[in-house]
Amino acid sequence: MIEPIQDARTEEEARRSGSPSDRKRSDGSPTFQRLLCSSFNQDMTSLAVGCKDGYRLFSLSSVDKLDCIHQGVESPYVYIVERLFSSSLMVVVSRSTPFRMNIYHFKKGTEICNYSYSNNILSVKLNRKRLVVCLEEALYIHDIKDMKLLKSLRNTPSNPKGLCALSVNHSNSYLVYPGSSTAGEITLYDAMNLSMVTVISAHASPVAAISFNASGTHLASASEKGTVIRVFSIPDGVKLFEFRRGMKRYVSISSLSFSADEQFLCASSNTETVHIFKLEHHNPSKESSSWTAYMGKVFSAASTYLPSQVSDMMHQDRAFAIVRLSVSGQKNVSGLAMIQKVLRLLVTSLDGHLYIYNVDPQEGGDCRLVKKHRLFESNDEDPVETELQDESLSYATTVKTTNQNSPSSSSLTG
């Protein structure tokens, strides 16, 4: 979820952090912040966005059309909004009452309940069994059926960004959060049995992003440096993959997200690039006596004589696919979804747009932008679509125009 924006900042603070007037598009024109937050639901079938007038919920069943299925106006300045899968349950937190969480049944237009906490709510995570509320130095675990408070985790390490993740697979409902405010430790907690599992030493510097795969068996993490992304097995915390996002500059990773088939991982940041990594182990036997295999053995042998930092870099995989955004300098949220039988990368930005890209699962490479949806007009009218040139399609002309415009397999229910 996009990090909530502070209510007031000095001109100097705004300039240093990249205020809307300083954020630029690729053509040099400034961007403007229209959203306070955005989040995809657990199965990537809908998108919720918060703004000064409340929140909006969109269906993601089609590339060409973005349907607004609900507009909530119960609370202004919504900076947290989460939907439980494809149900009618919505969790909303407003800047006007940042210590209170409201839960709505949006189809009935009724409030189910509300809960107040001792401090500002920084994030909310939910699956079909648990709802977790994160404050700066505490987490509260509720039974989502009756909202009974099951456990209070108090005096946790300072977590001013509300960083935490909850497995969407309720059969192994794991919760993770920073285990230290100075080092890259991640605490793994069993939210079903309400017990501590382990602490994973993921990075040298503090953790900046964490995310589970759909089954809750893998955990991806990135540190505040943002150069290396690691994937660990759960619950034992063994490192499975290590990917290098870049070397030249440190970045702020704003989101990590696995694909539903758990074969890909995307990472977005405050830069203009979104990286997609493929989770596969290379099989040396398949390379036999090829030149690539030979050189791989040479580098592997040489790495034993090199400093550990250089050796680690030689064993880190690079991005399988890349997306180059038209906007940089602001946080965005990305996710991978199968829409109309094609793998897509979806990116939402604070300027109020949803970008949809095709991802070629066999070849990777540069992903093509196929649709840009405007989530909010300047006068807050209905969302507007932006048509792109035919040359932007590619990937076998989007799998032969998505099997001649066959209906999507994903739909919103409940």
Short mmCIF file of C-alpha atoms in Angstrom, two decimals, residues 229-378:
data_model
loop_
_atom_site.label_atom_id
_atom_site.label_comp_id
_atom_site.label_asym_id
_atom_site.label_seq_id
_atom_site.Cartn_x
_atom_site.Cartn_y
_atom_site.Cartn_z
CA ILE A 229 15.79 -8.30 -3.07
CA ARG A 230 15.78 -11.66 -1.30
CA VAL A 231 13.23 -14.47 -1.17
CA PHE A 232 13.05 -16.81 1.83
CA SER A 233 11.20 -20.06 2.44
CA ILE A 234 8.56 -19.99 5.17
CA PRO A 235 8.51 -20.97 8.00
CA ASP A 236 12.20 -21.98 8.19
CA GLY A 237 13.56 -18.69 6.81
CA VAL A 238 16.08 -20.24 4.41
CA LYS A 239 17.21 -17.94 1.58
CA LEU A 240 16.01 -19.27 -1.79
CA PHE A 241 16.69 -16.45 -4.24
CA GLU A 242 18.67 -13.23 -4.36
CA PHE A 243 18.05 -10.60 -7.01
CA ARG A 244 19.92 -7.38 -7.74
CA ARG A 245 17.71 -4.43 -8.63
CA GLY A 246 20.61 -2.09 -9.33
CA MET A 247 24.04 -0.91 -8.22
CA LYS A 248 24.40 2.76 -9.14
CA ARG A 249 21.92 4.27 -6.69
CA TYR A 250 19.95 3.52 -3.57
CA VAL A 251 16.18 3.65 -4.00
CA SER A 252 13.09 3.40 -1.84
CA ILE A 253 11.24 0.16 -2.66
CA SER A 254 7.52 0.90 -2.31
CA SER A 255 6.03 -2.50 -3.12
CA LEU A 256 6.86 -6.16 -3.69
CA SER A 257 4.32 -8.53 -5.20
CA PHE A 258 4.31 -12.16 -6.38
CA SER A 259 2.28 -13.42 -9.32
CA ALA A 260 -0.59 -15.80 -8.52
CA ASP A 261 1.34 -18.77 -9.93
CA GLU A 262 4.29 -17.77 -7.72
CA GLN A 263 6.69 -17.79 -10.68
CA PHE A 264 7.35 -14.04 -10.82
CA LEU A 265 8.07 -11.21 -8.38
CA CYS A 266 7.75 -7.51 -9.20
CA ALA A 267 9.36 -4.62 -7.35
CA SER A 268 8.52 -0.94 -7.72
CA SER A 269 10.21 2.07 -6.19
CA ASN A 270 10.41 5.85 -6.36
CA THR A 271 12.32 5.58 -9.65
CA GLU A 272 10.95 5.28 -13.17
CA THR A 273 11.69 1.53 -13.38
CA VAL A 274 9.69 -1.50 -12.22
CA HIS A 275 11.61 -4.79 -12.16
CA ILE A 276 10.14 -8.27 -12.65
CA PHE A 277 12.16 -11.27 -11.47
CA LYS A 278 11.64 -14.90 -12.40
CA LEU A 279 11.79 -17.40 -9.56
CA GLU A 280 13.66 -20.27 -11.11
CA HIS A 281 16.76 -22.21 -10.18
CA HIS A 282 19.23 -22.67 -13.01
CA ASN A 283 20.01 -26.29 -13.88
CA PRO A 284 23.68 -26.70 -14.87
CA SER A 285 23.02 -30.13 -16.42
CA LYS A 286 20.83 -28.55 -19.10
CA GLU A 287 23.66 -26.25 -20.17
CA SER A 288 26.08 -29.21 -20.66
CA SER A 289 29.25 -28.06 -22.42
CA SER A 290 27.94 -24.78 -23.79
CA TRP A 291 30.02 -21.61 -23.71
CA THR A 292 27.59 -20.15 -21.15
CA ALA A 293 28.10 -23.13 -18.86
CA TYR A 294 31.87 -22.90 -19.25
CA MET A 295 31.96 -19.21 -18.38
CA GLY A 296 29.61 -19.82 -15.47
CA LYS A 297 32.07 -22.33 -14.04
CA VAL A 298 34.94 -19.87 -14.52
CA PHE A 299 33.11 -17.11 -12.65
CA SER A 300 32.02 -19.54 -9.94
CA ALA A 301 35.61 -20.65 -9.39
CA ALA A 302 36.90 -17.07 -9.45
CA SER A 303 34.31 -15.93 -6.92
CA THR A 304 35.93 -18.06 -4.21
CA TYR A 305 38.99 -15.78 -4.34
CA LEU A 306 37.12 -12.49 -4.37
CA PRO A 307 35.84 -10.34 -1.49
CA SER A 308 32.45 -11.51 -0.21
CA GLN A 309 30.60 -8.42 -1.51
CA VAL A 310 31.92 -8.98 -5.06
CA SER A 311 31.26 -12.72 -4.84
CA ASP A 312 27.67 -12.12 -3.74
CA MET A 313 27.06 -9.80 -6.70
CA MET A 314 28.28 -12.49 -9.12
CA HIS A 315 25.66 -14.92 -7.78
CA GLN A 316 22.72 -12.48 -7.84
CA ASP A 317 20.19 -12.76 -10.65
CA ARG A 318 19.10 -9.75 -12.69
CA ALA A 319 15.61 -8.71 -13.69
CA PHE A 320 13.77 -10.97 -16.13
CA ALA A 321 11.57 -8.11 -17.38
CA ILE A 322 11.53 -4.34 -16.96
CA VAL A 323 8.91 -1.61 -17.15
CA ARG A 324 9.93 2.00 -17.68
CA LEU A 325 7.37 4.42 -16.28
CA SER A 326 6.72 7.92 -17.58
CA VAL A 327 6.77 9.28 -14.01
CA SER A 328 9.55 9.15 -11.41
CA GLY A 329 10.18 10.56 -7.95
CA GLN A 330 6.99 9.31 -6.33
CA LYS A 331 5.82 6.11 -4.70
CA ASN A 332 3.71 3.66 -6.62
CA VAL A 333 2.16 0.24 -6.08
CA SER A 334 2.57 -2.60 -8.57
CA GLY A 335 1.10 -6.08 -8.92
CA LEU A 336 1.01 -9.00 -11.34
CA ALA A 337 -2.35 -10.34 -12.52
CA MET A 338 -3.80 -12.63 -15.15
CA ILE A 339 -6.37 -10.49 -16.96
CA GLN A 340 -8.15 -11.97 -19.96
CA LYS A 341 -5.70 -14.92 -19.92
CA VAL A 342 -2.61 -12.74 -20.30
CA LEU A 343 -0.04 -11.91 -17.60
CA ARG A 344 -0.14 -8.16 -16.91
CA LEU A 345 1.78 -5.79 -14.70
CA LEU A 346 -0.44 -3.17 -13.06
CA VAL A 347 1.02 0.02 -11.61
CA THR A 348 -0.88 2.72 -9.72
CA SER A 349 0.72 6.08 -8.98
CA LEU A 350 -0.18 8.96 -6.71
CA ASP A 351 -0.89 11.15 -9.73
CA GLY A 352 -4.13 9.18 -10.16
CA HIS A 353 -3.37 6.75 -12.98
CA LEU A 354 -3.42 3.00 -13.49
CA TYR A 355 -0.90 1.68 -16.03
CA ILE A 356 -1.33 -1.80 -17.54
CA TYR A 357 1.59 -3.56 -19.23
CA ASN A 358 1.90 -6.89 -21.02
CA VAL A 359 4.48 -9.31 -19.62
CA ASP A 360 5.93 -12.01 -21.86
CA PRO A 361 6.39 -15.00 -19.48
CA GLN A 362 8.77 -16.74 -21.89
CA GLU A 363 11.02 -13.96 -23.19
CA GLY A 364 10.74 -11.18 -20.60
CA GLY A 365 12.56 -8.01 -21.64
CA ASP A 366 10.96 -4.58 -21.90
CA CYS A 367 7.22 -4.68 -21.20
CA ARG A 368 4.86 -2.69 -23.43
CA LEU A 369 2.25 -0.31 -22.09
CA VAL A 370 -1.15 -1.38 -23.44
CA LYS A 371 -3.53 0.80 -21.42
CA LYS A 372 -3.49 3.84 -19.20
CA HIS A 373 -6.56 4.58 -17.07
CA ARG A 374 -7.11 7.85 -15.29
CA LEU A 375 -8.62 7.08 -11.90
CA PHE A 376 -9.68 10.66 -11.17
CA GLU A 377 -10.36 13.65 -13.32
CA SER A 378 -9.20 17.03 -12.04
#
